[in-house]
Amino acid sequence: MRERSLRDLQVSAIGLGCMGMSAFYGTTDQDEGIATIRRALDLGITFLDTAQMYGPLTNESLVGEAIRGHRDEYVIATKFNYRMDDAVPGDMSSIGRQDGSAEHVRSSVHGSLERLGTDHIDLYYQHRVDPNVPIEETVGALGELVAEGKVGHIGLSEASAATIRRAHAVHPVTAVQSEYSLWTRDVEAEVLPACRELGIGFVPYSPLGRGFLAGRFSSPDELDENDFRRHNPRFTDTNLEANLRLAAKVKEIAAEKDATPAQLAIAWVLARGEDLVPIPGTKRRSYLEQNAAAVGIELTEEDMRRIDAELPKAAGERYDEAGMRSVNR
């Protein structure tokens, strides 16, 4: 597996989003999740992405178990944001409010370090920007964690270009993580250009459109009752009909490249720039192996122009109203 640079942090060209191993995407299998993370190491995929709220708390513990004995062979990214004082593992309703205060930054890192079974976190993100706390305070506290050696690099998730600039003025930001894929391209207007101007790496999550572009499902009825995608605006009513046509076009172009739709979607993100490191999520080894092969797919300039011309914009917002309110814009 080739490597790429997020500013001055070297990572595998493709990462592994671990969220679905513990939450949000229906039935989970901890043993398979652990096996998937360990298989990633065999494939050279060493950049792992987790967060406190995944579970909550349980995903970091799963990652910690999976990497035991091989900690230094992985690059671990995790995220903080919501208060976890009263959080019950596995109970999303027990998560508290957003808190970007310096006090919460300092207290949050200790729980993550313990659950991950490590003395340092390679990349520590603020999961969502707290509108009630100046980003300067949050990033200042993150910078102190870097100075103490608890954190190697800092990042932001779903931050606006203006917020990124303010944060970077306080302490160098290594990476910004936001949703980016064939059908979610909002960041191209301001966020991605700001990152490139400042030399910040970019980490696209959900490069497979939450599995939809990969053909994992064609109707929310195929998903488990506790899968949050059943209520995602893009998979309901007339939006679903429009987006099925989009997914069919991805499948058509992929077949011409002798690739799976998932591989085409990942290859497209990789082709957008060497400063991008997609983190497709999966909870199964079979899909991980398919995703890893995307690094071998070359898309020509003509391929990229065709994709831009023939793939329409996705119908519907990427989150419900509450989810979109959490995005810093």
CSV table of C-alpha atoms in Angstrom, one decimal:
chain,number,residue,atom,x,y,z
A,1,MET,CA,0.0,0.0,0.0
A,2,ARG,CA,1.4,3.4,-1.0
A,3,GLU,CA,1.6,6.2,1.6
A,4,ARG,CA,0.4,9.8,1.5
A,5,SER,CA,1.1,12.8,3.7
A,6,LEU,CA,-1.4,14.7,5.8
A,7,ARG,CA,0.8,17.8,6.2
A,8,ASP,CA,3.7,16.1,8.1
A,9,LEU,CA,1.9,12.9,9.1
A,10,GLN,CA,2.6,9.9,6.9
A,11,VAL,CA,-0.3,7.5,6.5
A,12,SER,CA,-1.5,4.7,4.2
A,13,ALA,CA,-3.1,6.1,1.0
A,14,ILE,CA,-6.4,4.6,2.2
A,15,GLY,CA,-7.5,4.5,5.8
A,16,LEU,CA,-10.2,2.4,7.6
A,17,GLY,CA,-13.2,4.0,9.1
A,18,CYS,CA,-14.1,1.8,12.1
A,19,MET,CA,-17.4,3.4,13.2
A,20,GLY,CA,-19.7,0.8,11.7
A,21,MET,CA,-18.0,-2.0,13.7
A,22,SER,CA,-19.8,-0.6,16.8
A,23,ALA,CA,-22.6,1.7,15.9
A,24,PHE,CA,-25.0,3.3,13.4
A,25,TYR,CA,-25.0,0.7,10.7
A,26,GLY,CA,-27.1,-2.1,12.2
A,27,THR,CA,-25.9,-5.4,13.5
A,28,THR,CA,-22.3,-5.5,14.7
A,29,ASP,CA,-19.9,-8.4,15.2
A,30,GLN,CA,-17.0,-7.4,17.5
A,31,ASP,CA,-14.9,-10.4,16.5
A,32,GLU,CA,-15.2,-9.7,12.8
A,33,GLY,CA,-14.4,-6.0,13.5
A,34,ILE,CA,-11.2,-6.9,15.3
A,35,ALA,CA,-10.3,-9.4,12.6
A,36,THR,CA,-10.9,-6.6,10.0
A,37,ILE,CA,-8.6,-4.2,11.7
A,38,ARG,CA,-5.9,-6.8,11.9
A,39,ARG,CA,-6.4,-7.8,8.3
A,40,ALA,CA,-5.9,-4.1,7.4
A,41,LEU,CA,-2.4,-4.3,8.7
A,42,ASP,CA,-1.7,-7.2,6.4
A,43,LEU,CA,-2.9,-5.1,3.5
A,44,GLY,CA,-0.9,-2.1,4.5
A,45,ILE,CA,-3.9,-0.1,5.6
A,46,THR,CA,-2.6,1.3,8.8
A,47,PHE,CA,-4.6,4.6,9.2
A,48,LEU,CA,-7.5,3.8,11.6
A,49,ASP,CA,-10.4,6.3,12.3
A,50,THR,CA,-12.5,6.0,15.4
A,51,ALA,CA,-14.2,8.4,17.9
A,52,GLN,CA,-15.5,8.6,21.4
A,53,MET,CA,-19.1,8.8,20.3
A,54,TYR,CA,-19.0,5.7,18.2
A,55,GLY,CA,-20.9,3.3,20.5
A,56,PRO,CA,-20.5,5.5,22.5
A,57,LEU,CA,-17.1,4.6,23.8
A,58,THR,CA,-17.2,1.0,22.6
A,59,ASN,CA,-15.4,1.6,19.3
A,60,GLU,CA,-12.3,3.0,20.8
A,61,SER,CA,-12.2,-0.1,23.1
A,62,LEU,CA,-12.6,-2.4,20.1
A,63,VAL,CA,-9.8,-0.6,18.2
A,64,GLY,CA,-7.6,-0.8,21.3
A,65,GLU,CA,-8.1,-4.6,21.5
A,66,ALA,CA,-7.4,-5.0,17.8
A,67,ILE,CA,-4.1,-3.2,17.8
A,68,ARG,CA,-2.8,-4.7,21.1
A,69,GLY,CA,0.8,-5.8,20.5
A,70,HIS,CA,1.0,-3.8,17.3
A,71,ARG,CA,0.3,-0.3,18.4
A,72,ASP,CA,3.2,1.4,16.7
A,73,GLU,CA,2.4,-0.2,13.3
A,74,TYR,CA,-0.8,1.8,13.1
A,75,VAL,CA,-1.6,5.5,12.9
A,76,ILE,CA,-4.6,6.1,15.2
A,77,ALA,CA,-7.0,9.0,14.7
A,78,THR,CA,-9.9,9.5,17.2
A,79,LYS,CA,-12.3,12.4,17.9
A,80,PHE,CA,-13.8,14.2,20.9
A,81,ASN,CA,-16.8,16.6,21.1
A,82,TYR,CA,-19.7,15.6,23.2
A,83,ARG,CA,-19.6,15.3,27.0
A,84,MET,CA,-19.2,11.6,28.1
A,85,ASP,CA,-19.5,12.2,31.9
A,86,ASP,CA,-22.6,10.0,32.1
A,87,ALA,CA,-22.2,8.0,28.9
A,88,VAL,CA,-23.2,4.4,29.1
A,89,PRO,CA,-21.2,2.2,26.6
A,90,GLY,CA,-23.6,1.3,23.7
A,91,ASP,CA,-26.3,3.8,24.7
A,92,MET,CA,-26.3,6.8,22.4
A,93,SER,CA,-29.0,8.5,24.4
A,94,SER,CA,-26.6,8.9,27.3
A,95,ILE,CA,-24.3,11.2,25.4
A,96,GLY,CA,-24.2,14.8,26.7
A,97,ARG,CA,-23.9,18.2,25.0
A,98,GLN,CA,-21.2,19.5,22.8
A,99,ASP,CA,-18.3,21.0,24.6
A,100,GLY,CA,-15.2,22.5,23.0
A,101,SER,CA,-13.9,24.1,26.2
A,102,ALA,CA,-10.2,23.7,27.1
A,103,GLU,CA,-11.3,21.8,30.2
A,104,HIS,CA,-13.2,19.3,28.2
A,105,VAL,CA,-10.4,18.9,25.7
A,106,ARG,CA,-8.0,18.0,28.5
A,107,SER,CA,-10.4,15.6,30.2
A,108,SER,CA,-11.5,13.9,27.0
A,109,VAL,CA,-8.1,12.7,25.9
A,110,HIS,CA,-7.5,10.6,29.0
A,111,GLY,CA,-10.5,8.4,28.4
A,112,SER,CA,-9.5,7.9,24.8
A,113,LEU,CA,-6.0,7.0,25.7
A,114,GLU,CA,-7.2,4.4,28.2
A,115,ARG,CA,-9.8,2.8,25.9
A,116,LEU,CA,-7.2,2.7,23.0
A,117,GLY,CA,-4.6,1.2,25.4
A,118,THR,CA,-1.9,3.7,24.3
A,119,ASP,CA,0.0,6.6,25.7
A,120,HIS,CA,-0.4,8.8,22.6
A,121,ILE,CA,-2.9,9.5,19.9
A,122,ASP,CA,-1.5,10.2,16.5
A,123,LEU,CA,-4.2,12.5,15.2
A,124,TYR,CA,-6.9,14.0,17.5
A,125,TYR,CA,-9.8,15.7,15.9
A,126,GLN,CA,-12.6,17.9,17.3
A,127,HIS,CA,-15.5,15.9,16.0
A,128,ARG,CA,-17.8,18.9,15.5
A,129,VAL,CA,-17.1,22.6,16.1
A,130,ASP,CA,-18.8,23.9,19.2
A,131,PRO,CA,-20.6,27.1,18.3
A,132,ASN,CA,-20.5,28.3,21.9
A,133,VAL,CA,-16.7,28.1,22.4
A,134,PRO,CA,-14.2,30.1,20.4
A,135,ILE,CA,-12.2,27.7,18.2
A,136,GLU,CA,-9.1,29.5,19.5
A,137,GLU,CA,-9.7,28.1,23.0
A,138,THR,CA,-10.3,24.6,21.7
A,139,VAL,CA,-7.2,24.5,19.5
A,140,GLY,CA,-5.1,26.2,22.2
A,141,ALA,CA,-5.9,23.3,24.5
A,142,LEU,CA,-5.2,20.8,21.7
A,143,GLY,CA,-1.8,22.4,21.2
A,144,GLU,CA,-1.0,21.9,24.8
A,145,LEU,CA,-1.7,18.2,24.4
A,146,VAL,CA,0.7,18.1,21.5
A,147,ALA,CA,3.4,19.8,23.7
A,148,GLU,CA,2.8,17.2,26.4
A,149,GLY,CA,3.2,14.3,24.0
A,150,LYS,CA,-0.3,12.9,24.5
A,151,VAL,CA,-1.3,13.9,20.9
A,152,GLY,CA,0.9,13.9,17.8
A,153,HIS,CA,-1.2,16.0,15.5
A,154,ILE,CA,-4.5,17.9,15.7
A,155,GLY,CA,-7.5,18.0,13.3
A,156,LEU,CA,-10.9,19.3,12.7
A,157,SER,CA,-14.0,17.6,11.4
A,158,GLU,CA,-16.8,19.3,9.4
A,159,ALA,CA,-15.3,22.8,9.9
A,160,SER,CA,-15.9,25.7,7.6
A,161,ALA,CA,-13.0,27.4,5.8
A,162,ALA,CA,-13.2,30.4,8.1
A,163,THR,CA,-13.0,28.2,11.2
A,164,ILE,CA,-10.0,26.3,9.7
A,165,ARG,CA,-8.1,29.5,9.1
A,166,ARG,CA,-8.8,30.7,12.7
A,167,ALA,CA,-7.7,27.4,14.1
A,168,HIS,CA,-4.6,27.1,12.1
A,169,ALA,CA,-3.5,30.6,13.2
A,170,VAL,CA,-3.4,29.2,16.8
A,171,HIS,CA,-1.7,25.9,16.1
A,172,PRO,CA,-0.9,24.0,12.9
A,173,VAL,CA,-3.8,21.8,11.8
A,174,THR,CA,-2.6,18.6,10.3
A,175,ALA,CA,-5.9,17.3,8.8
A,176,VAL,CA,-9.5,18.3,8.2
A,177,GLN,CA,-12.1,15.5,7.9
A,178,SER,CA,-15.4,16.0,6.1
A,179,GLU,CA,-17.7,14.0,3.9
A,180,TYR,CA,-16.5,14.0,0.3
A,181,SER,CA,-17.4,11.6,-2.5
A,182,LEU,CA,-18.7,11.3,-6.0
A,183,TRP,CA,-22.1,12.6,-4.8
A,184,THR,CA,-21.0,14.9,-1.9
A,185,ARG,CA,-18.8,17.7,-3.2
A,186,ASP,CA,-19.6,20.7,-1.1
A,187,VAL,CA,-16.1,21.1,0.2
A,188,GLU,CA,-14.7,21.9,-3.2
A,189,ALA,CA,-16.1,25.4,-3.0
A,190,GLU,CA,-14.2,26.7,0.0
A,191,VAL,CA,-12.9,24.1,2.5
A,192,LEU,CA,-10.6,22.1,0.2
A,193,PRO,CA,-9.1,25.3,-1.3
A,194,ALA,CA,-8.4,26.6,2.2
A,195,CYS,CA,-6.8,23.4,3.3
A,196,ARG,CA,-4.5,23.5,0.2
A,197,GLU,CA,-3.6,27.1,0.7
A,198,LEU,CA,-2.6,26.3,4.3
A,199,GLY,CA,-0.9,23.0,3.6
A,200,ILE,CA,-3.5,21.0,5.6
A,201,GLY,CA,-4.3,17.4,4.6
A,202,PHE,CA,-7.8,16.4,3.8
A,203,VAL,CA,-9.5,13.2,5.0
A,204,PRO,CA,-12.8,12.3,3.1
A,205,TYR,CA,-15.2,10.2,5.1
A,206,SER,CA,-18.1,8.3,3.6
A,207,PRO,CA,-16.3,8.1,0.1
A,208,LEU,CA,-18.8,5.3,-0.7
A,209,GLY,CA,-21.9,7.4,0.0
A,210,ARG,CA,-22.5,5.3,3.2
A,211,GLY,CA,-22.4,2.2,1.1
A,212,PHE,CA,-25.0,3.3,-1.4
A,213,LEU,CA,-22.6,4.1,-4.2
A,214,ALA,CA,-21.0,0.7,-3.6
A,215,GLY,CA,-24.3,-1.0,-4.3
A,216,ARG,CA,-24.5,-2.4,-0.7
A,217,PHE,CA,-28.2,-1.7,-0.7
A,218,SER,CA,-30.8,-0.2,-3.0
A,219,SER,CA,-33.6,0.5,-0.5
A,220,PRO,CA,-33.7,1.4,3.2
A,221,ASP,CA,-36.0,-1.6,3.7
A,222,GLU,CA,-32.9,-3.8,3.2
A,223,LEU,CA,-31.2,-2.3,6.3
A,224,ASP,CA,-31.5,-3.3,9.9
A,225,GLU,CA,-34.1,-1.5,12.0
A,226,ASN,CA,-31.4,0.2,14.0
A,227,ASP,CA,-29.4,1.4,11.0
A,228,PHE,CA,-29.5,5.2,10.9
A,229,ARG,CA,-29.5,5.2,7.1
A,230,ARG,CA,-33.1,4.1,7.1
A,231,HIS,CA,-34.0,7.7,7.9
A,232,ASN,CA,-31.3,9.5,5.9
A,233,PRO,CA,-32.9,12.0,3.5
A,234,ARG,CA,-31.0,10.6,0.5
A,235,PHE,CA,-32.6,7.2,0.9
A,236,THR,CA,-36.2,8.2,1.2
A,237,ASP,CA,-39.1,8.9,-1.2
A,238,THR,CA,-38.3,10.7,-4.5
A,239,ASN,CA,-34.7,11.3,-3.4
A,240,LEU,CA,-34.1,7.5,-3.4
A,241,GLU,CA,-35.4,7.2,-7.0
A,242,ALA,CA,-33.1,9.9,-8.2
A,243,ASN,CA,-30.1,8.5,-6.4
A,244,LEU,CA,-30.6,5.0,-7.6
A,245,ARG,CA,-30.1,6.4,-11.1
A,246,LEU,CA,-26.8,8.0,-9.9
A,247,ALA,CA,-25.7,4.7,-8.4
A,248,ALA,CA,-26.5,2.9,-11.6
A,249,LYS,CA,-24.2,5.3,-13.5
A,250,VAL,CA,-21.4,4.6,-11.0
A,251,LYS,CA,-21.9,0.9,-11.6
A,252,GLU,CA,-21.8,1.3,-15.4
A,253,ILE,CA,-18.6,3.3,-15.4
A,254,ALA,CA,-17.0,0.9,-12.9
A,255,ALA,CA,-17.8,-2.1,-15.1
A,256,GLU,CA,-16.0,-0.4,-18.0
A,257,LYS,CA,-12.9,-0.1,-15.8
A,258,ASP,CA,-13.2,-3.7,-14.7
A,259,ALA,CA,-13.7,-2.4,-11.1
A,260,THR,CA,-16.4,-2.6,-8.5
A,261,PRO,CA,-18.5,0.5,-7.9
A,262,ALA,CA,-16.8,0.9,-4.5
A,263,GLN,CA,-13.4,0.7,-6.1
A,264,LEU,CA,-14.3,3.4,-8.6
A,265,ALA,CA,-15.7,5.7,-5.9
A,266,ILE,CA,-12.5,5.4,-3.9
A,267,ALA,CA,-10.2,5.7,-7.0
A,268,TRP,CA,-12.1,8.9,-7.8
A,269,VAL,CA,-11.3,10.4,-4.4
A,270,LEU,CA,-7.7,9.4,-4.7
A,271,ALA,CA,-7.4,11.0,-8.1
A,272,ARG,CA,-8.6,14.4,-6.7
A,273,GLY,CA,-5.2,15.0,-5.2
A,274,GLU,CA,-2.3,13.5,-3.3
A,275,ASP,CA,-3.3,15.4,-0.2
A,276,LEU,CA,-6.5,13.4,0.1
A,277,VAL,CA,-6.7,10.2,2.2
A,278,PRO,CA,-10.1,8.6,2.0
A,279,ILE,CA,-11.3,6.4,5.0
A,280,PRO,CA,-14.0,4.1,3.6
A,281,GLY,CA,-15.7,2.4,6.5
A,282,THR,CA,-16.4,-1.3,6.7
A,283,LYS,CA,-17.0,-4.0,9.3
A,284,ARG,CA,-16.1,-7.0,7.1
A,285,ARG,CA,-12.8,-8.3,5.8
A,286,SER,CA,-14.2,-9.1,2.4
A,287,TYR,CA,-15.2,-5.5,1.7
A,288,LEU,CA,-11.9,-4.2,3.2
A,289,GLU,CA,-10.0,-6.3,0.7
A,290,GLN,CA,-12.1,-5.0,-2.2
A,291,ASN,CA,-11.5,-1.4,-1.1
A,292,ALA,CA,-7.8,-1.9,-0.7
A,293,ALA,CA,-7.6,-2.8,-4.4
A,294,ALA,CA,-8.8,0.7,-5.4
A,295,VAL,CA,-5.3,2.0,-5.2
A,296,GLY,CA,-4.4,0.1,-8.3
A,297,ILE,CA,-7.2,1.7,-10.4
A,298,GLU,CA,-6.0,4.5,-12.6
A,299,LEU,CA,-8.5,7.1,-13.8
A,300,THR,CA,-7.4,9.3,-16.7
A,301,GLU,CA,-8.3,12.9,-17.2
A,302,GLU,CA,-10.9,11.8,-19.7
A,303,ASP,CA,-12.4,9.4,-17.1
A,304,MET,CA,-12.6,12.3,-14.6
A,305,ARG,CA,-14.2,14.7,-17.1
A,306,ARG,CA,-16.8,12.0,-18.0
A,307,ILE,CA,-17.6,11.3,-14.4
A,308,ASP,CA,-18.1,15.0,-13.7
A,309,ALA,CA,-20.3,15.4,-16.8
A,310,GLU,CA,-22.4,12.2,-16.3
A,311,LEU,CA,-22.9,12.0,-12.6
A,312,PRO,CA,-25.6,14.4,-11.3
A,313,LYS,CA,-25.7,16.0,-7.9
A,314,ALA,CA,-27.2,13.8,-5.2
A,315,ALA,CA,-30.8,14.4,-4.3
A,316,GLY,CA,-31.4,15.3,-0.6
A,317,GLU,CA,-29.3,16.5,2.2
A,318,ARG,CA,-26.6,14.2,3.6
A,319,TYR,CA,-28.0,14.4,7.2
A,320,ASP,CA,-31.4,15.1,8.7
A,321,GLU,CA,-32.1,18.6,10.1
A,322,ALA,CA,-30.4,18.0,13.4
A,323,GLY,CA,-27.4,16.5,11.7
A,324,MET,CA,-27.0,19.4,9.3
A,325,ARG,CA,-27.2,21.8,12.2
A,326,SER,CA,-24.0,20.2,13.7
A,327,VAL,CA,-22.0,21.0,10.5
A,328,ASN,CA,-20.0,24.2,10.8
A,329,ARG,CA,-20.8,26.3,7.7
